[in-house]
PDB file of C-alpha atoms and ligand atoms in Angstrom:
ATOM      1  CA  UNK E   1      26.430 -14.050   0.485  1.00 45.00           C
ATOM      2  CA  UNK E   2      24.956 -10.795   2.076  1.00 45.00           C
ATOM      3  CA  UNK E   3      28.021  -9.597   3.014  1.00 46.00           C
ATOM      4  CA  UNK E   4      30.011 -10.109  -0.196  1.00 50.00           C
ATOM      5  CA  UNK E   5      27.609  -6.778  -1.431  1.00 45.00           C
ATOM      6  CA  UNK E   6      29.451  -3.681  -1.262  1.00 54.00           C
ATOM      7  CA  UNK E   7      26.430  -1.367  -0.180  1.00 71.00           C
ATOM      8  CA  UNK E   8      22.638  -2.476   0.666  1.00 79.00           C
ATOM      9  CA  UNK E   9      20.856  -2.644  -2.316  1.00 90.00           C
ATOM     10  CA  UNK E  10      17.331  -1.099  -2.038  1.00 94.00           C
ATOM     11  CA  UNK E  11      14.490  -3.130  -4.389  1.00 96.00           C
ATOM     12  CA  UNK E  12      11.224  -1.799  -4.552  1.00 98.00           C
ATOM     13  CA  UNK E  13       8.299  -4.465  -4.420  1.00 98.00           C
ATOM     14  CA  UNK E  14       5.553  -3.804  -6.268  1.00 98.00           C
ATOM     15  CA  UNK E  15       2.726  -6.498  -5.613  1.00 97.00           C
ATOM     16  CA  UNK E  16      -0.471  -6.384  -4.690  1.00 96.00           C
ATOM     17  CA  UNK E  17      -0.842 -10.317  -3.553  1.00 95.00           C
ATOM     18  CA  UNK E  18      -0.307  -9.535   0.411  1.00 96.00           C
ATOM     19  CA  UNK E  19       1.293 -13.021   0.967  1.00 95.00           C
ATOM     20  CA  UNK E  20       3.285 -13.120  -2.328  1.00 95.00           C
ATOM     21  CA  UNK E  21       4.143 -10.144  -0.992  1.00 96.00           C
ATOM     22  CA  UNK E  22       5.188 -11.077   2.411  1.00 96.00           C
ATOM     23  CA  UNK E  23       7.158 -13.932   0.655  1.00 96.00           C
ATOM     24  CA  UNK E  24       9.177 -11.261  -1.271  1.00 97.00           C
ATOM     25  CA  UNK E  25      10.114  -8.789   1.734  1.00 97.00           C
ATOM     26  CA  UNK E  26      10.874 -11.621   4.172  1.00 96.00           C
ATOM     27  CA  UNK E  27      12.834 -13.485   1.514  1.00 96.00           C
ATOM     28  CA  UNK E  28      14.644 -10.547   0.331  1.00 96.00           C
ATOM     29  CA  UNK E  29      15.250  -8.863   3.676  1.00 96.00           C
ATOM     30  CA  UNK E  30      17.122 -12.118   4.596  1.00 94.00           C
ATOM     31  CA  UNK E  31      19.677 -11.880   1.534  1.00 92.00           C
ATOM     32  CA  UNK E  32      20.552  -8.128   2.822  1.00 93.00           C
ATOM     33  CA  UNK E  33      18.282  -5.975   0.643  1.00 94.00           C
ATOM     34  CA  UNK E  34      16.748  -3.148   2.181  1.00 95.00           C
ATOM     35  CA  UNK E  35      13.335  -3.838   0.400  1.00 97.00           C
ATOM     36  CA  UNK E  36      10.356  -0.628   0.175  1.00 97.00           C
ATOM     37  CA  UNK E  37       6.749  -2.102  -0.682  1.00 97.00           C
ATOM     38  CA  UNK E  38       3.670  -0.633  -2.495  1.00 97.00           C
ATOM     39  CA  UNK E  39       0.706  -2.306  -3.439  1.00 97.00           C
ATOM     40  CA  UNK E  40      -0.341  -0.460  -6.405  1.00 96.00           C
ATOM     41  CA  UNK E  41       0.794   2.024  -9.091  1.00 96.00           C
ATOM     42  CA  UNK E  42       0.531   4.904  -7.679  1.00 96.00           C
ATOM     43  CA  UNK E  43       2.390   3.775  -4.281  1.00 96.00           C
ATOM     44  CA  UNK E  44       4.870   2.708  -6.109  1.00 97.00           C
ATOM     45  CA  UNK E  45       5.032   5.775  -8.435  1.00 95.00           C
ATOM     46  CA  UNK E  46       5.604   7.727  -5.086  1.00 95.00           C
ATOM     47  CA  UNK E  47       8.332   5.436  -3.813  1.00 95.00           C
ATOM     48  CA  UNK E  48      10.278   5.240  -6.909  1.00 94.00           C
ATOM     49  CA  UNK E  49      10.577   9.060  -7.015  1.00 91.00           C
ATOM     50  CA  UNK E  50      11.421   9.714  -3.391  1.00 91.00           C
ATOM     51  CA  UNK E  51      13.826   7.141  -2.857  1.00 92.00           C
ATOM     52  CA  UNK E  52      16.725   5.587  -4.449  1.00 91.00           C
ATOM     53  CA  UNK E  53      16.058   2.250  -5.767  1.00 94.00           C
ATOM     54  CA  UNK E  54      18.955  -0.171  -7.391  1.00 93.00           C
ATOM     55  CA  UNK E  55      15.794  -2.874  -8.484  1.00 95.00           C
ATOM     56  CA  UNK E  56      12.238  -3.237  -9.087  1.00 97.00           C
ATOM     57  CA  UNK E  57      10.158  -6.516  -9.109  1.00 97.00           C
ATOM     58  CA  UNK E  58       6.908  -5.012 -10.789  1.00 97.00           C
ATOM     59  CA  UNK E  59       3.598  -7.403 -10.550  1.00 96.00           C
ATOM     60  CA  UNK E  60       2.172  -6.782 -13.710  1.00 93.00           C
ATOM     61  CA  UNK E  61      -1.451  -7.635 -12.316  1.00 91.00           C
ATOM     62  CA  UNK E  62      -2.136  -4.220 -10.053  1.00 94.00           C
ATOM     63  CA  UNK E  63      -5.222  -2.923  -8.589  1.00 95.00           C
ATOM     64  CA  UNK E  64      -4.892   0.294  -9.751  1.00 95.00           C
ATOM     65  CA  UNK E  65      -3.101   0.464 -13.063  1.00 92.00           C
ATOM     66  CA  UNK E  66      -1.072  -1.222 -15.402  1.00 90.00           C
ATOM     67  CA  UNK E  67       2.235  -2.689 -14.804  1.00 92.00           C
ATOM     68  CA  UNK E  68       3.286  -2.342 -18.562  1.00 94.00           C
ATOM     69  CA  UNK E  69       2.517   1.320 -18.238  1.00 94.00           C
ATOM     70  CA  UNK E  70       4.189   1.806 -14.956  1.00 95.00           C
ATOM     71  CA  UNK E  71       7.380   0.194 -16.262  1.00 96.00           C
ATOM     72  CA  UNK E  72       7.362   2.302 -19.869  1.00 95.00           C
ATOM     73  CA  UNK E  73       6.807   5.036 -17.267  1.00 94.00           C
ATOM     74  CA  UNK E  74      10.193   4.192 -14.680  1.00 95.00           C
ATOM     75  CA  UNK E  75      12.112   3.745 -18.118  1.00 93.00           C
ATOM     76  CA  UNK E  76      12.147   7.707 -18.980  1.00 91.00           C
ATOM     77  CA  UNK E  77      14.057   7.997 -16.646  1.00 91.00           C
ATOM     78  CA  UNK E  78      15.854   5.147 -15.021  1.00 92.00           C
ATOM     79  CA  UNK E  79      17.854   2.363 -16.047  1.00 89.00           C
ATOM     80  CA  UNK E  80      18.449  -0.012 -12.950  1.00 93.00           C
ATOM     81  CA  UNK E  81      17.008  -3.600 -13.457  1.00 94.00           C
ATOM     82  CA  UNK E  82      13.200  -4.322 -13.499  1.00 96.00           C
ATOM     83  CA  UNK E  83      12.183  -8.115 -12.833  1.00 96.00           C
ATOM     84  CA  UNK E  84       8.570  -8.509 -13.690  1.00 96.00           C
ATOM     85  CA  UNK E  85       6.305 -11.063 -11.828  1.00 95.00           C
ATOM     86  CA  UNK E  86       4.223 -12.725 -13.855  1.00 91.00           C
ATOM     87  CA  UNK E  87       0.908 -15.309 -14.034  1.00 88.00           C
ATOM     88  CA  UNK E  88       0.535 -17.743 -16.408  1.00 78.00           C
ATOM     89  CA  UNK E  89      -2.259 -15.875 -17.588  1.00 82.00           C
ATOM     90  CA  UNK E  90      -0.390 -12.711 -18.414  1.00 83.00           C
ATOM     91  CA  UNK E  91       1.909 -14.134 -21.649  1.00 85.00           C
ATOM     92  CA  UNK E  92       1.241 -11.055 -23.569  1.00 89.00           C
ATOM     93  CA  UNK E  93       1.692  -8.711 -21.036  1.00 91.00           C
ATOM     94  CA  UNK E  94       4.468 -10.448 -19.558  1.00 92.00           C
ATOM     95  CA  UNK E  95       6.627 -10.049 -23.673  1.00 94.00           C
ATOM     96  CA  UNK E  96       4.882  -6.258 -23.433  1.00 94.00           C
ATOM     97  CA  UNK E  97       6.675  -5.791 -20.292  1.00 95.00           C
ATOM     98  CA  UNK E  98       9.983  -6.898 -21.644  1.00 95.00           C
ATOM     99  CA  UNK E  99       9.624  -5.261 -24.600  1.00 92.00           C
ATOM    100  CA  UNK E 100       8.759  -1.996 -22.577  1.00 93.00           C
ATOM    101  CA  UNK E 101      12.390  -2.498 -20.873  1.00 92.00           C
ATOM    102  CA  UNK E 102      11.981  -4.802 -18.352  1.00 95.00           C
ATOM    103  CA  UNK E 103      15.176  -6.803 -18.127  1.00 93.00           C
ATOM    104  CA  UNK E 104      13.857  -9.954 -16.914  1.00 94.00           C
ATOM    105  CA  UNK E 105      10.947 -11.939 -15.682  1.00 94.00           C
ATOM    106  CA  UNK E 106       9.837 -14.295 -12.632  1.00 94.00           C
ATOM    107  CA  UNK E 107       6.705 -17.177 -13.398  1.00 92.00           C
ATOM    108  CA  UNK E 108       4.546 -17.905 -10.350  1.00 92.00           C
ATOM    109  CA  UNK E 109       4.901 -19.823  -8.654  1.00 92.00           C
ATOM    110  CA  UNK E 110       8.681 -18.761  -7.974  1.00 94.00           C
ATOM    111  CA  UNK E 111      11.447 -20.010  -4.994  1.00 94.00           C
ATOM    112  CA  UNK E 112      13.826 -18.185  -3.273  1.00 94.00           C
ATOM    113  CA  UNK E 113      16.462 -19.189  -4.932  1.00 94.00           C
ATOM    114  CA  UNK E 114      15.368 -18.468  -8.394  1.00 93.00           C
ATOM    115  CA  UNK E 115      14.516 -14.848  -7.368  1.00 94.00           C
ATOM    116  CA  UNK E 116      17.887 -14.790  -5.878  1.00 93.00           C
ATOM    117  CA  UNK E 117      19.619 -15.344  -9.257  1.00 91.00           C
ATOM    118  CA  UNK E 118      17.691 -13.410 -11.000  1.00 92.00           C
ATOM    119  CA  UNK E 119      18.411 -10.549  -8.869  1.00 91.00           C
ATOM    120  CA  UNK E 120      22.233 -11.168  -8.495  1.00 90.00           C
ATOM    121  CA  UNK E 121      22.187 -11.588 -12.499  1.00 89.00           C
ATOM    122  CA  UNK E 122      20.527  -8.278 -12.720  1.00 88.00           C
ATOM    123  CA  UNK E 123      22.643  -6.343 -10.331  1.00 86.00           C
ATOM    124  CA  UNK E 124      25.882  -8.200 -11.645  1.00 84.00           C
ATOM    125  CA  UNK E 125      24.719  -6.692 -15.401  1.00 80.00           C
ATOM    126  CA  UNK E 126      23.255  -2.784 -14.163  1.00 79.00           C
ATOM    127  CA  UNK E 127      27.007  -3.039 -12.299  1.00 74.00           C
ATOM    128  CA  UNK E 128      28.686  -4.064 -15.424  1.00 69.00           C
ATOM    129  CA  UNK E 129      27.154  -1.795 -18.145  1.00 56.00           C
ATOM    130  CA  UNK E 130      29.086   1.544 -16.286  1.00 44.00           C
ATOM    131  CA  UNK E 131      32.161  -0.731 -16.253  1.00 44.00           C
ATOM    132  CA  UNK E 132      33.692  -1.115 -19.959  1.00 45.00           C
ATOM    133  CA  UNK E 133      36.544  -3.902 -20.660  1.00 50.00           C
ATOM    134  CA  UNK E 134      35.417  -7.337 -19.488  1.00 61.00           C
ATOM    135  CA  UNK E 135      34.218  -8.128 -23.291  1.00 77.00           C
ATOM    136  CA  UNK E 136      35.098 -11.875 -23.344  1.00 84.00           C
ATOM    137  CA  UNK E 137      32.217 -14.991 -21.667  1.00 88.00           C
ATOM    138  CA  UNK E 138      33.021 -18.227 -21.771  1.00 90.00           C
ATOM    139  CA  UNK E 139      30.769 -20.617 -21.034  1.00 92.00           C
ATOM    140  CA  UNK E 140      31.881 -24.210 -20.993  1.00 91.00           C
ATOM    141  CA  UNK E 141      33.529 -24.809 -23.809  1.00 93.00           C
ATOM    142  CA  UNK E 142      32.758 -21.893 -26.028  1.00 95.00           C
ATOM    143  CA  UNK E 143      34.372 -18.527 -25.324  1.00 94.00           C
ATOM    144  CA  UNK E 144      32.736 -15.655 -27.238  1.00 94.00           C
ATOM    145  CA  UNK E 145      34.893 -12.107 -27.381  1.00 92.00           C
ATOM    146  CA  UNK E 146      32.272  -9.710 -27.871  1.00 89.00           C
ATOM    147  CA  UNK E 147      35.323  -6.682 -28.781  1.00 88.00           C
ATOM    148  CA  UNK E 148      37.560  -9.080 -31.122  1.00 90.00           C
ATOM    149  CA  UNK E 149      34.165 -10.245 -32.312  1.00 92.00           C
ATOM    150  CA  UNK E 150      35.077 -13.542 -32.480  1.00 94.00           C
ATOM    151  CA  UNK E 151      33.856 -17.138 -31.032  1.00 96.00           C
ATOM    152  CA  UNK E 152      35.811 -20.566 -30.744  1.00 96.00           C
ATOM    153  CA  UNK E 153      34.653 -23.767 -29.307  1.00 96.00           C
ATOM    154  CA  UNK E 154      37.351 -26.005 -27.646  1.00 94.00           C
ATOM    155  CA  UNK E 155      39.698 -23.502 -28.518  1.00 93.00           C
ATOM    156  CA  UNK E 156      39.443 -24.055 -32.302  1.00 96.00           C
ATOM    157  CA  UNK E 157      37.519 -20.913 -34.047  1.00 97.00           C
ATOM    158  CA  UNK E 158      33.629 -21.001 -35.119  1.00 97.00           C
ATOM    159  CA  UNK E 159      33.300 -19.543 -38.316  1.00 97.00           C
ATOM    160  CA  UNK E 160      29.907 -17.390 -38.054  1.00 96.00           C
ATOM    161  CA  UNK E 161      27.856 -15.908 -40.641  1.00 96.00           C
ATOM    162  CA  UNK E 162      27.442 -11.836 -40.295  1.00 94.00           C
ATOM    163  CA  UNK E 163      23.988 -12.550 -39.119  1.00 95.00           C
ATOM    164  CA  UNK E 164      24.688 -15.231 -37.045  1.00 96.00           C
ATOM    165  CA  UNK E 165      27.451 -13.130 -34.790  1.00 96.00           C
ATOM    166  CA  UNK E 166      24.873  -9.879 -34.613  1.00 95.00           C
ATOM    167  CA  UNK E 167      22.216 -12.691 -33.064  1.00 96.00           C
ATOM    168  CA  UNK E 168      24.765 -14.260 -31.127  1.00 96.00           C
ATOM    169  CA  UNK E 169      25.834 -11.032 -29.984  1.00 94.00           C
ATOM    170  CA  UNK E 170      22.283  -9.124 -29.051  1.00 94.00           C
ATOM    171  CA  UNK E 171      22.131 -12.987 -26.660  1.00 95.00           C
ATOM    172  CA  UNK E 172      25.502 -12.302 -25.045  1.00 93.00           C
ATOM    173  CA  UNK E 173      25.488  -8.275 -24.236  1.00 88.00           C
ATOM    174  CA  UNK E 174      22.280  -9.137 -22.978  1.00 88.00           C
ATOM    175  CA  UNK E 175      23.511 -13.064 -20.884  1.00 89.00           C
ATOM    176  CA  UNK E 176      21.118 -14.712 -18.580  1.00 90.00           C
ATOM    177  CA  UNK E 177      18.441 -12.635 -19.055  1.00 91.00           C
ATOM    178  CA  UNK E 178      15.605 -13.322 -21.224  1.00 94.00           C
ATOM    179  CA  UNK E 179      15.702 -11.522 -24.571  1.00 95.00           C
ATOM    180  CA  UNK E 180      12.285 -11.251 -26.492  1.00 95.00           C
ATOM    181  CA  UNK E 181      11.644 -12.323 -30.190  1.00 94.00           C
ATOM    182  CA  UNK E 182      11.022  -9.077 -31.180  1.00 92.00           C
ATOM    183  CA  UNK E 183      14.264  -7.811 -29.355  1.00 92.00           C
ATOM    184  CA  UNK E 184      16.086  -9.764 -30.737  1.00 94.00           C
ATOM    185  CA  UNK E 185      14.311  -9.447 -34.989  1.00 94.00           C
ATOM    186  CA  UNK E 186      14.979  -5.590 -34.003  1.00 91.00           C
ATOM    187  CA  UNK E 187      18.934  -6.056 -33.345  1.00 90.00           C
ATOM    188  CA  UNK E 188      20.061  -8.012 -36.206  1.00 92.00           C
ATOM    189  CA  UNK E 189      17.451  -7.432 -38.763  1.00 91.00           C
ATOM    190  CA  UNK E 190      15.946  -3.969 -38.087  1.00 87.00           C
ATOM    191  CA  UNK E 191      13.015  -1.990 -37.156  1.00 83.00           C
ATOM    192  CA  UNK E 192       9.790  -3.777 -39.811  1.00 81.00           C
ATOM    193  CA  UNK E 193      10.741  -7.373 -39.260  1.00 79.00           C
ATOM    194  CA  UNK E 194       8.758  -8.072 -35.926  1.00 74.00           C
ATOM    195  CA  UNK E 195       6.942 -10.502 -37.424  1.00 76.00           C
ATOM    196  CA  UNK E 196       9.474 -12.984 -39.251  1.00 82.00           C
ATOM    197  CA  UNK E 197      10.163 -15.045 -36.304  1.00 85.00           C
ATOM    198  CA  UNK E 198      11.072 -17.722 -38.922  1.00 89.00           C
ATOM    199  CA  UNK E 199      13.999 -16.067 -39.643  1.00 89.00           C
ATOM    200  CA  UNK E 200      14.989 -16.120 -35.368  1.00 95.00           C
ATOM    201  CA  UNK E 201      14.327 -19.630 -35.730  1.00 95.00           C
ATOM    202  CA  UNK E 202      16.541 -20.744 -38.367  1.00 96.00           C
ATOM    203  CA  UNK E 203      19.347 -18.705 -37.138  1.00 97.00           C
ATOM    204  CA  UNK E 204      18.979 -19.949 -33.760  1.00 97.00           C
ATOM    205  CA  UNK E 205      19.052 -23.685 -34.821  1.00 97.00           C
ATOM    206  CA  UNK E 206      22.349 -22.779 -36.716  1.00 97.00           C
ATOM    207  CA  UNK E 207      23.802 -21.144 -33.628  1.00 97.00           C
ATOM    208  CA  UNK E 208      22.840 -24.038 -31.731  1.00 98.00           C
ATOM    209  CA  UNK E 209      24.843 -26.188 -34.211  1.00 98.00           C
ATOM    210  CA  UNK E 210      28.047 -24.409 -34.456  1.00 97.00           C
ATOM    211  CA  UNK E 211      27.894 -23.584 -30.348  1.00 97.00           C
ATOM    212  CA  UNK E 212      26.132 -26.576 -28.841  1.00 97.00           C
ATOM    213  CA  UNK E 213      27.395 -30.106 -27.432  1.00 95.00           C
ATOM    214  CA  UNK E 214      23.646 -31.248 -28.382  1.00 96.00           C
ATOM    215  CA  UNK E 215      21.651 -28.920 -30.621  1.00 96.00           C
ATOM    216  CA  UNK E 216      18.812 -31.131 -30.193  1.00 96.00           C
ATOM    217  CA  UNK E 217      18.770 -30.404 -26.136  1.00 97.00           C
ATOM    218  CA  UNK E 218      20.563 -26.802 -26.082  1.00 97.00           C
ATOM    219  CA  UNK E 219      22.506 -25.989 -23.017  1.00 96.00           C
ATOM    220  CA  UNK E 220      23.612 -22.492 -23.961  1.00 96.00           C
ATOM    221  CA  UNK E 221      20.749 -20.440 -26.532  1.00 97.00           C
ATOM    222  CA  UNK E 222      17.432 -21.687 -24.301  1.00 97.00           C
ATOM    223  CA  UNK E 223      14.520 -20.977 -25.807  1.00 96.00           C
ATOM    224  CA  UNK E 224      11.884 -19.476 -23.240  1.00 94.00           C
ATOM    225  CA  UNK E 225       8.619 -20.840 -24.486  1.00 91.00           C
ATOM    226  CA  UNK E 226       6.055 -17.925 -26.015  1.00 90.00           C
ATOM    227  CA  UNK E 227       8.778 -15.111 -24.743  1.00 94.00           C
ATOM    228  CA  UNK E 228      12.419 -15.398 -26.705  1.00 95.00           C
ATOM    229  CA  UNK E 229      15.546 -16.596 -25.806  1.00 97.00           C
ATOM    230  CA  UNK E 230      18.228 -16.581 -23.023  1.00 96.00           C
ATOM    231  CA  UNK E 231      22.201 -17.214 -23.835  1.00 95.00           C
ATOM    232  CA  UNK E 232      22.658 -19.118 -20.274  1.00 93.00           C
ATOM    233  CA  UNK E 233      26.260 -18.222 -19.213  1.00 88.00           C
ATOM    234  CA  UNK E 234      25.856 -19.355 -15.891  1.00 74.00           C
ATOM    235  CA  UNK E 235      27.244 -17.211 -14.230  1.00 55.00           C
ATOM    236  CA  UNK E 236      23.722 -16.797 -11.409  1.00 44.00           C
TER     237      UNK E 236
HETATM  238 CA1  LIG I   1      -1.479  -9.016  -8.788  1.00 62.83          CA
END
C-alpha cells in the first residue's frame, strides 16, 4: 500500500498518552509515513512551524493547552487534514474541534485500520481539493454529479428539493468525513440557524428516502451520534 504513495507523507502526532502514542508512530511508521511527535501544545506548535507536515492527528486532551485552540490556531494558516483523537468524555470538544476545522475525528479506543482510512480519506480529499474536474461519486447505486447538479438512483433521476440538493451537496464535497450539525445548518440554511437541528433532521430523513435502499437502516447519509453526519462513499 506504502508504495502506491507518490512521496512520504509527514503526519505530526500530537498526544500526550506515551503508549497511545507509541501505538500511533509504530503503526504509522509501518504504512510509510514519516511521523514527527510532540507531547504537548507548544511542541507541537514548534514542529508544525519548522517542518512540513501533509497531516495532523491532534489529542484534544493536552497537558499544556487546548487542542481546540491549537487547531483554530494551525487553521490561519494551513489547510492540510487534521484528524482529532478523541475520549468519550470530550463530545463537546470533540464537535468544537470540527467546527474549528478539523476535518475528521478518531474515538478511543481506535485500530489500525480505522486510522488507516481515515488518513487515506483525508489525504485522498487535501489531494483532490487542488485538483478540479472529478465532480461526479457514485456510490452503489446512486451517482450524484456535484457540477450538473444532479442525482439519479439506478440510473433513473431523483427529483430533489432546492434544499435537499444544497444538504446533499455540503455531505458529498465534504464524503467520508464527518460533517457537524452546525456545518452543515450553516451551508444550506445560513449563518443564525445553529440551533434548528429539526430542520437537519427532517431533511435528512427525506434524503434518506429518495437515496436509500432502507431509510430505516441508512447505508449512505450515517448519522454520527451527538456529532453530524457522514455521506459514506466508500471509497477508504
Ligand atoms: Ca490526552
Amino acid at each position: 500500500m506504502s508504495g502506491q504513495r507518490q512521496a512520504v507523507s509527514q503526519v505530526l502526532v500530537v498526544e500526550d498518552e506515551e503508549p497511545i502514542r507509541r501505538f500511533l508512530v509504530t503503526t504509522l511508521e509501518a504504512e510509510g509515513y514519516a511521523v514527527h511527535e510532540a507531547s504537548g501544545v507548544r511542541e507541537a506548535t514548534t514542529l508544525a512551524g519548522n517542518r512540513r507536515i501533509d497531516m495532523y492527528l491532534i489529542d484534544l486532551g493536552l497537558p499544556d493547552g487546548d487542542g481546540v485552540a491549537l487547531i483554530q490556531q494551525l487553521r490561519e494558516w494551513t489547510r492540510r487534514p487534521i484528524i482529532v483523537l478523541s475520549a468519550r468524555s470530550q463530545e463537546a470538544q470533540k464537535v468544537e474541534a470540527l467546527d474549528a476545522g478539523a476535518d475528521d475525528f478518531l474515538a478511543k479506543p481506535f485500530g489500525a485500520a480505522e486510522l488507516h482510512a481515515r488518513l487515506r480519506v483525508a489525504l485522498r480529499h487535501a489531494a483532490q481539493t487542488t485538483r478540479d474536474g472529478q465532480s461526479a461519486l457514485t456510490i452503489g447505486a446512486v451517482t450524484i454529479d456535484l457540477q450538473a447538479k444532479s442525482v439519479s438512483r439506478d440510473n433513473a433521476p431523483v427529483r430533489l428539493t432546492a434544499t435537499e440538493w444544497r444538504l446533499l451537496e455540503a455531505l458529498a464535497k465534504r464524503s467520508d468525513r464527518v460533517v457537524t450539525s452546525a456545518q452543515l445548518l450553516r451551508d444550506v440554511w445560513g449563518p443564525g440557524h445553529d440551533e434548528q437541528g429539526h430542520y437537519l433532521r427532517i431533511y435528512i430523513r427525506q434524503l434518506r428516502q429518495k437515496l436509500e435502499a432502507d431509510p430505516a437502516r441508512p447505508a449512505i447519509v450515517l448519522t454520527e451520534t451527538g456529532v453530524g453526519y457522514r455521506l459514506l462513499a466508500g471509497a477508504a
